[in-house]
mmCIF file of C-alpha atoms in Angstrom:
data_model
loop_
_atom_site.group_PDB
_atom_site.id
_atom_site.type_symbol
_atom_site.label_atom_id
_atom_site.label_comp_id
_atom_site.label_asym_id
_atom_site.label_seq_id
_atom_site.Cartn_x
_atom_site.Cartn_y
_atom_site.Cartn_z
ATOM 1 C CA MET A 1 -46.839 -28.271 -5.208
ATOM 2 C CA GLU A 2 -49.423 -27.439 -7.968
ATOM 3 C CA ILE A 3 -52.295 -24.818 -8.619
ATOM 4 C CA PHE A 4 -54.097 -24.001 -11.862
ATOM 5 C CA GLY A 5 -53.568 -20.603 -13.854
ATOM 6 C CA VAL A 6 -55.794 -19.917 -16.491
ATOM 7 C CA ASP A 7 -54.719 -16.924 -18.885
ATOM 8 C CA ILE A 8 -57.634 -15.294 -20.782
ATOM 9 C CA GLY A 9 -56.657 -13.422 -23.797
ATOM 10 C CA GLY A 10 -57.813 -11.763 -26.681
ATOM 11 C CA SER A 11 -57.308 -14.335 -28.978
ATOM 12 C CA GLY A 12 -57.492 -17.631 -27.197
ATOM 13 C CA ILE A 13 -57.581 -19.003 -23.110
ATOM 14 C CA LYS A 14 -54.993 -21.388 -22.198
ATOM 15 C CA GLY A 15 -54.481 -23.415 -18.998
ATOM 16 C CA ALA A 16 -52.732 -25.749 -17.014
ATOM 17 C CA PRO A 17 -51.899 -26.589 -13.737
ATOM 18 C CA VAL A 18 -48.113 -25.175 -12.756
ATOM 19 C CA ASP A 19 -45.503 -26.408 -10.688
ATOM 20 C CA LEU A 20 -45.455 -23.828 -7.935
ATOM 21 C CA ASP A 21 -41.562 -24.666 -6.989
ATOM 22 C CA ARG A 22 -40.028 -24.686 -10.135
ATOM 23 C CA GLY A 23 -41.879 -22.148 -11.819
ATOM 24 C CA GLY A 24 -43.249 -23.949 -14.801
ATOM 25 C CA LEU A 25 -46.287 -26.558 -16.226
ATOM 26 C CA ALA A 26 -46.900 -29.179 -14.722
ATOM 27 C CA GLN A 27 -48.243 -30.415 -17.839
ATOM 28 C CA GLU A 28 -49.102 -29.360 -21.428
ATOM 29 C CA ARG A 29 -51.032 -25.986 -21.527
ATOM 30 C CA HIS A 30 -54.362 -26.833 -22.759
ATOM 31 C CA LYS A 31 -55.908 -23.576 -25.361
ATOM 32 C CA VAL A 32 -59.392 -22.329 -26.434
ATOM 33 C CA LEU A 33 -60.513 -19.491 -28.769
ATOM 34 C CA THR A 34 -61.300 -16.499 -26.679
ATOM 35 C CA PRO A 35 -65.371 -16.593 -28.268
ATOM 36 C CA ARG A 36 -66.476 -13.726 -30.587
ATOM 37 C CA PRO A 37 -68.146 -11.759 -28.857
ATOM 38 C CA ALA A 38 -66.293 -12.050 -25.982
ATOM 39 C CA THR A 39 -69.227 -11.766 -23.674
ATOM 40 C CA PRO A 40 -68.568 -13.480 -19.940
ATOM 41 C CA ASP A 41 -70.965 -16.168 -20.456
ATOM 42 C CA GLY A 42 -68.757 -16.578 -23.475
ATOM 43 C CA VAL A 43 -65.430 -16.545 -22.147
ATOM 44 C CA ALA A 44 -66.915 -18.650 -18.638
ATOM 45 C CA GLY A 45 -67.930 -21.199 -20.427
ATOM 46 C CA GLY A 46 -63.902 -21.362 -22.844
ATOM 47 C CA VAL A 47 -62.370 -21.153 -19.048
ATOM 48 C CA VAL A 48 -64.429 -24.435 -17.880
ATOM 49 C CA GLU A 49 -63.596 -26.015 -20.853
ATOM 50 C CA VAL A 50 -59.857 -25.938 -19.862
ATOM 51 C CA VAL A 51 -60.195 -26.539 -16.159
ATOM 52 C CA ARG A 52 -62.298 -29.324 -17.143
ATOM 53 C CA HIS A 53 -59.717 -30.638 -19.545
ATOM 54 C CA PHE A 54 -57.551 -31.538 -16.488
ATOM 55 C CA ASP A 55 -60.230 -32.762 -14.350
ATOM 56 C CA TRP A 56 -59.038 -30.172 -11.851
ATOM 57 C CA ASP A 57 -60.567 -29.751 -8.494
ATOM 58 C CA GLY A 58 -58.796 -27.166 -6.438
ATOM 59 C CA PRO A 59 -58.472 -23.411 -6.611
ATOM 60 C CA VAL A 60 -57.421 -21.764 -9.460
ATOM 61 C CA GLY A 61 -55.746 -18.707 -11.424
ATOM 62 C CA VAL A 62 -57.168 -16.508 -13.544
ATOM 63 C CA THR A 63 -56.032 -13.668 -15.420
ATOM 64 C CA PHE A 64 -58.313 -10.961 -17.459
ATOM 65 C CA PRO A 65 -57.129 -8.428 -19.778
ATOM 66 C CA GLY A 66 -58.410 -5.354 -18.107
ATOM 67 C CA VAL A 67 -57.774 -3.734 -14.756
ATOM 68 C CA VAL A 68 -59.612 -6.309 -11.855
ATOM 69 C CA THR A 69 -59.586 -4.506 -8.425
ATOM 70 C CA GLY A 70 -61.174 -7.003 -5.722
ATOM 71 C CA GLY A 71 -62.216 -9.644 -8.246
ATOM 72 C CA VAL A 72 -63.723 -7.166 -10.279
ATOM 73 C CA THR A 73 -63.389 -6.646 -13.819
ATOM 74 C CA ARG A 74 -63.647 -2.941 -14.001
ATOM 75 C CA SER A 75 -62.374 -2.513 -18.074
ATOM 76 C CA ALA A 76 -62.425 -4.766 -21.029
ATOM 77 C CA ALA A 77 -60.658 -2.438 -24.090
ATOM 78 C CA ASN A 78 -60.261 -5.828 -25.834
ATOM 79 C CA MET A 79 -63.140 -7.807 -24.586
ATOM 80 C CA ASP A 80 -66.660 -7.000 -24.619
ATOM 81 C CA LYS A 81 -67.964 -4.181 -22.993
ATOM 82 C CA ALA A 82 -70.265 -6.100 -20.876
ATOM 83 C CA TRP A 83 -67.187 -6.825 -18.563
ATOM 84 C CA VAL A 84 -66.660 -3.565 -17.254
ATOM 85 C CA GLY A 85 -68.555 -3.912 -12.850
ATOM 86 C CA VAL A 86 -68.874 -8.177 -13.260
ATOM 87 C CA ASP A 87 -67.493 -9.402 -10.078
ATOM 88 C CA THR A 88 -65.676 -11.666 -12.638
ATOM 89 C CA ALA A 89 -64.079 -14.522 -9.410
ATOM 90 C CA ALA A 90 -67.735 -15.045 -8.023
ATOM 91 C CA LEU A 91 -68.834 -15.601 -11.596
ATOM 92 C CA LEU A 92 -66.201 -17.836 -12.695
ATOM 93 C CA SER A 93 -66.140 -19.443 -9.066
ATOM 94 C CA SER A 94 -69.970 -20.218 -9.660
ATOM 95 C CA ARG A 95 -69.389 -21.422 -13.215
ATOM 96 C CA LEU A 96 -66.644 -24.422 -11.841
ATOM 97 C CA GLU A 97 -68.531 -25.638 -8.958
ATOM 98 C CA GLY A 98 -67.737 -23.280 -5.956
ATOM 99 C CA ARG A 99 -64.044 -23.913 -6.399
ATOM 100 C CA PRO A 100 -61.675 -21.009 -5.266
ATOM 101 C CA VAL A 101 -60.902 -18.443 -7.821
ATOM 102 C CA THR A 102 -58.008 -15.791 -8.040
ATOM 103 C CA VAL A 103 -58.284 -12.469 -10.793
ATOM 104 C CA LEU A 104 -55.383 -10.729 -11.469
ATOM 105 C CA ASN A 105 -55.312 -8.757 -14.315
ATOM 106 C CA ASP A 106 -53.030 -10.443 -16.472
ATOM 107 C CA ALA A 107 -50.083 -8.583 -17.118
ATOM 108 C CA ASP A 108 -49.872 -8.275 -13.606
ATOM 109 C CA ALA A 109 -49.768 -11.742 -13.815
ATOM 110 C CA ALA A 110 -46.784 -12.193 -16.180
ATOM 111 C CA GLY A 111 -45.061 -9.804 -14.616
ATOM 112 C CA VAL A 112 -44.837 -11.421 -11.099
ATOM 113 C CA ALA A 113 -43.973 -14.973 -12.282
ATOM 114 C CA GLU A 114 -40.932 -12.960 -14.019
ATOM 115 C CA MET A 115 -39.882 -11.530 -10.953
ATOM 116 C CA ALA A 116 -39.913 -14.947 -9.601
ATOM 117 C CA TYR A 117 -38.873 -17.372 -11.719
ATOM 118 C CA GLY A 118 -37.251 -15.814 -15.255
ATOM 119 C CA ALA A 119 -35.970 -12.491 -17.005
ATOM 120 C CA GLY A 120 -36.609 -9.928 -13.764
ATOM 121 C CA ARG A 121 -35.243 -12.397 -10.475
ATOM 122 C CA GLY A 122 -33.638 -10.581 -7.988
ATOM 123 C CA VAL A 123 -33.421 -7.214 -10.303
ATOM 124 C CA GLY A 124 -33.801 -4.106 -7.991
ATOM 125 C CA GLY A 125 -34.618 -1.161 -9.005
ATOM 126 C CA THR A 126 -37.715 0.273 -11.857
ATOM 127 C CA VAL A 127 -38.363 -2.757 -13.700
ATOM 128 C CA LEU A 128 -41.011 -2.576 -16.699
ATOM 129 C CA LEU A 129 -42.829 -5.979 -18.242
ATOM 130 C CA LEU A 130 -44.640 -5.261 -21.265
ATOM 131 C CA THR A 131 -47.377 -8.407 -23.116
ATOM 132 C CA LEU A 132 -47.299 -7.619 -26.589
ATOM 133 C CA GLY A 133 -49.965 -9.283 -28.804
ATOM 134 C CA THR A 134 -53.542 -8.944 -29.041
ATOM 135 C CA GLY A 135 -53.075 -5.000 -27.046
ATOM 136 C CA ILE A 136 -50.103 -4.110 -24.689
ATOM 137 C CA GLY A 137 -50.353 -4.904 -20.907
ATOM 138 C CA SER A 138 -48.056 -3.516 -18.726
ATOM 139 C CA ALA A 139 -46.782 -4.812 -14.908
ATOM 140 C CA LEU A 140 -44.461 -2.276 -13.394
ATOM 141 C CA PHE A 141 -41.961 -3.273 -10.287
ATOM 142 C CA THR A 142 -40.331 -0.780 -7.885
ATOM 143 C CA ASP A 143 -37.594 -2.430 -6.110
ATOM 144 C CA GLY A 144 -39.464 -6.404 -6.468
ATOM 145 C CA ARG A 145 -43.177 -4.668 -5.449
ATOM 146 C CA LEU A 146 -45.970 -5.058 -7.878
ATOM 147 C CA VAL A 147 -47.469 -1.513 -9.129
ATOM 148 C CA PRO A 148 -51.155 -2.719 -9.831
ATOM 149 C CA ASN A 149 -53.042 -2.496 -13.088
ATOM 150 C CA THR A 150 -50.862 0.190 -14.888
ATOM 151 C CA GLU A 151 -52.273 -0.423 -18.337
ATOM 152 C CA LEU A 152 -50.006 1.659 -20.263
ATOM 153 C CA GLY A 153 -50.804 0.243 -23.437
ATOM 154 C CA HIS A 154 -53.475 2.816 -23.635
ATOM 155 C CA LEU A 155 -50.477 6.131 -23.445
ATOM 156 C CA GLU A 156 -51.520 7.916 -25.965
ATOM 157 C CA LEU A 157 -48.801 8.275 -29.051
ATOM 158 C CA LYS A 158 -48.766 10.267 -32.170
ATOM 159 C CA GLY A 159 -52.536 10.651 -31.099
ATOM 160 C CA HIS A 160 -53.378 7.244 -30.725
ATOM 161 C CA ASP A 161 -54.007 4.211 -28.020
ATOM 162 C CA ALA A 162 -50.722 2.705 -28.188
ATOM 163 C CA GLU A 163 -51.580 -0.277 -28.770
ATOM 164 C CA THR A 164 -53.382 0.484 -31.876
ATOM 165 C CA ARG A 165 -49.658 0.782 -33.242
ATOM 166 C CA ALA A 166 -47.384 -0.734 -31.183
ATOM 167 C CA SER A 167 -48.843 -4.685 -30.367
ATOM 168 C CA VAL A 168 -48.443 -7.373 -32.028
ATOM 169 C CA LYS A 169 -51.961 -6.872 -34.067
ATOM 170 C CA ALA A 170 -51.453 -3.876 -35.244
ATOM 171 C CA LYS A 171 -48.025 -5.161 -36.478
ATOM 172 C CA ASP A 172 -49.945 -8.122 -38.122
ATOM 173 C CA ASP A 173 -53.447 -5.939 -38.836
ATOM 174 C CA GLY A 174 -50.645 -3.339 -40.795
ATOM 175 C CA ASP A 175 -48.923 -6.390 -42.291
ATOM 176 C CA LEU A 176 -45.974 -4.063 -41.533
ATOM 177 C CA THR A 177 -42.205 -5.487 -41.458
ATOM 178 C CA TRP A 178 -40.371 -6.605 -38.569
ATOM 179 C CA GLU A 179 -38.473 -3.181 -39.152
ATOM 180 C CA ARG A 180 -41.170 -0.654 -38.995
ATOM 181 C CA TRP A 181 -43.015 -2.141 -36.399
ATOM 182 C CA ALA A 182 -39.478 -2.362 -34.262
ATOM 183 C CA HIS A 183 -39.561 0.810 -35.356
ATOM 184 C CA ARG A 184 -42.919 2.112 -33.628
ATOM 185 C CA LEU A 185 -41.832 -0.373 -31.095
ATOM 186 C CA GLY A 186 -39.046 1.780 -30.205
ATOM 187 C CA LYS A 187 -40.670 4.841 -30.162
ATOM 188 C CA TYR A 188 -43.698 3.571 -27.724
ATOM 189 C CA LEU A 189 -41.282 1.736 -25.371
ATOM 190 C CA ALA A 190 -38.864 6.165 -25.462
ATOM 191 C CA HIS A 191 -42.028 7.180 -24.845
ATOM 192 C CA VAL A 192 -42.685 4.794 -21.608
ATOM 193 C CA GLU A 193 -38.807 5.718 -20.457
ATOM 194 C CA MET A 194 -39.259 9.232 -20.585
ATOM 195 C CA LEU A 195 -42.838 8.041 -17.969
ATOM 196 C CA PHE A 196 -40.960 5.934 -16.434
ATOM 197 C CA SER A 197 -37.452 5.889 -16.011
ATOM 198 C CA PRO A 198 -37.127 1.871 -16.153
ATOM 199 C CA ASP A 199 -33.663 -0.080 -15.414
ATOM 200 C CA LEU A 200 -35.060 -2.846 -17.020
ATOM 201 C CA PHE A 201 -38.101 -3.676 -19.734
ATOM 202 C CA ILE A 202 -39.165 -7.423 -19.997
ATOM 203 C CA ILE A 203 -41.025 -8.087 -23.315
ATOM 204 C CA GLY A 204 -43.798 -11.144 -22.782
ATOM 205 C CA GLY A 205 -46.020 -12.323 -24.989
ATOM 206 C CA GLY A 206 -45.893 -14.911 -27.619
ATOM 207 C CA VAL A 207 -43.556 -12.686 -29.735
ATOM 208 C CA SER A 208 -40.827 -13.618 -26.843
ATOM 209 C CA ARG A 209 -39.618 -16.412 -28.576
ATOM 210 C CA LYS A 210 -38.679 -14.647 -31.437
ATOM 211 C CA PRO A 211 -36.657 -11.673 -30.005
ATOM 212 C CA GLU A 212 -33.929 -11.522 -32.397
ATOM 213 C CA LYS A 213 -36.737 -10.474 -34.991
ATOM 214 C CA PHE A 214 -37.039 -7.479 -33.273
ATOM 215 C CA LEU A 215 -34.961 -6.230 -29.995
ATOM 216 C CA PRO A 216 -31.610 -5.932 -32.542
ATOM 217 C CA LEU A 217 -33.927 -3.220 -34.373
ATOM 218 C CA ILE A 218 -35.006 -0.834 -31.208
ATOM 219 C CA GLN A 219 -33.229 2.122 -31.276
ATOM 220 C CA GLY A 220 -33.550 4.998 -28.889
ATOM 221 C CA VAL A 221 -33.837 2.803 -25.692
ATOM 222 C CA ARG A 222 -31.664 3.838 -22.671
ATOM 223 C CA ALA A 223 -32.701 0.653 -20.602
ATOM 224 C CA ARG A 224 -31.908 -3.160 -21.136
ATOM 225 C CA ILE A 225 -34.437 -4.951 -23.870
ATOM 226 C CA VAL A 226 -34.695 -8.396 -23.187
ATOM 227 C CA PRO A 227 -37.296 -11.117 -23.606
ATOM 228 C CA ALA A 228 -39.210 -12.735 -20.976
ATOM 229 C CA GLU A 229 -37.484 -16.238 -19.830
ATOM 230 C CA LEU A 230 -41.386 -17.993 -19.504
ATOM 231 C CA GLN A 231 -42.404 -16.440 -22.581
ATOM 232 C CA ASN A 232 -46.626 -16.754 -23.106
ATOM 233 C CA ASN A 233 -46.818 -18.570 -20.116
ATOM 234 C CA ALA A 234 -45.834 -16.405 -18.247
ATOM 235 C CA GLY A 235 -49.666 -15.420 -17.652
ATOM 236 C CA ILE A 236 -50.563 -18.901 -15.982
ATOM 237 C CA VAL A 237 -47.863 -19.195 -13.523
ATOM 238 C CA GLY A 238 -48.288 -16.387 -12.646
ATOM 239 C CA ALA A 239 -52.328 -16.802 -12.119
ATOM 240 C CA ALA A 240 -51.486 -19.740 -10.071
ATOM 241 C CA MET A 241 -49.190 -17.864 -8.068
ATOM 242 C CA ALA A 242 -52.571 -15.854 -6.954
ATOM 243 C CA ALA A 243 -54.441 -18.360 -6.496
ATOM 244 C CA ARG A 244 -51.952 -19.945 -3.708
ATOM 245 C CA ALA A 245 -51.792 -15.951 -2.160
ATOM 246 C CA ALA A 246 -55.175 -15.851 -1.693
ATOM 247 C CA ALA A 247 -55.167 -19.768 -0.204
ATOM 248 C CA GLN A 248 -52.677 -19.178 1.966
#
């Protein structure tokens, strides 16, 4: 079964049809840059461009980098503040000529996909997926059940929003070495571990393609730390899973 998934990020909007029988992309994904400013109208146009690239004419699942409840976006830390309070599911459905649209938090989507098809498959206890990119997204699971919209990238770390110190954007903006960034990331993981005592950390986002660069450098964390198996496609897969669930 194929369903379309779109992953809205702070830097790019990417999507593809997803083969949900195997949990992978059915075609190579298409990506466009997230407009600046990242307003609802501009980003919606990007989503439409990605969907139309494949001539898709069915349900669409979409991730958003912020809190989402009932299809409404409630926060927008790395997007334009005009998103707050927008019925994003209705907006995108209208722009996509009435196609059914399901919207959920981006890290939650990635986490659901990793628990079903990737590094969290069959893992019980407490699992925490963190997506490292423009910001830090989080998806918390207890015995396979999602606790939605945790947004742990906004925990305070040394007087700062954690993602301003430990995200990939923070690494790039500060021109940090892998060693220096891993030190910061380790401090953040240790802080999260103190609060939630996870059995497993899954590290997602584009940086999950390079685990050898930083995972061996992280110290002071008890829990096992592994890279996401679906890497940066996890959000697309999770979005498609959400669209399928909504259609059933």
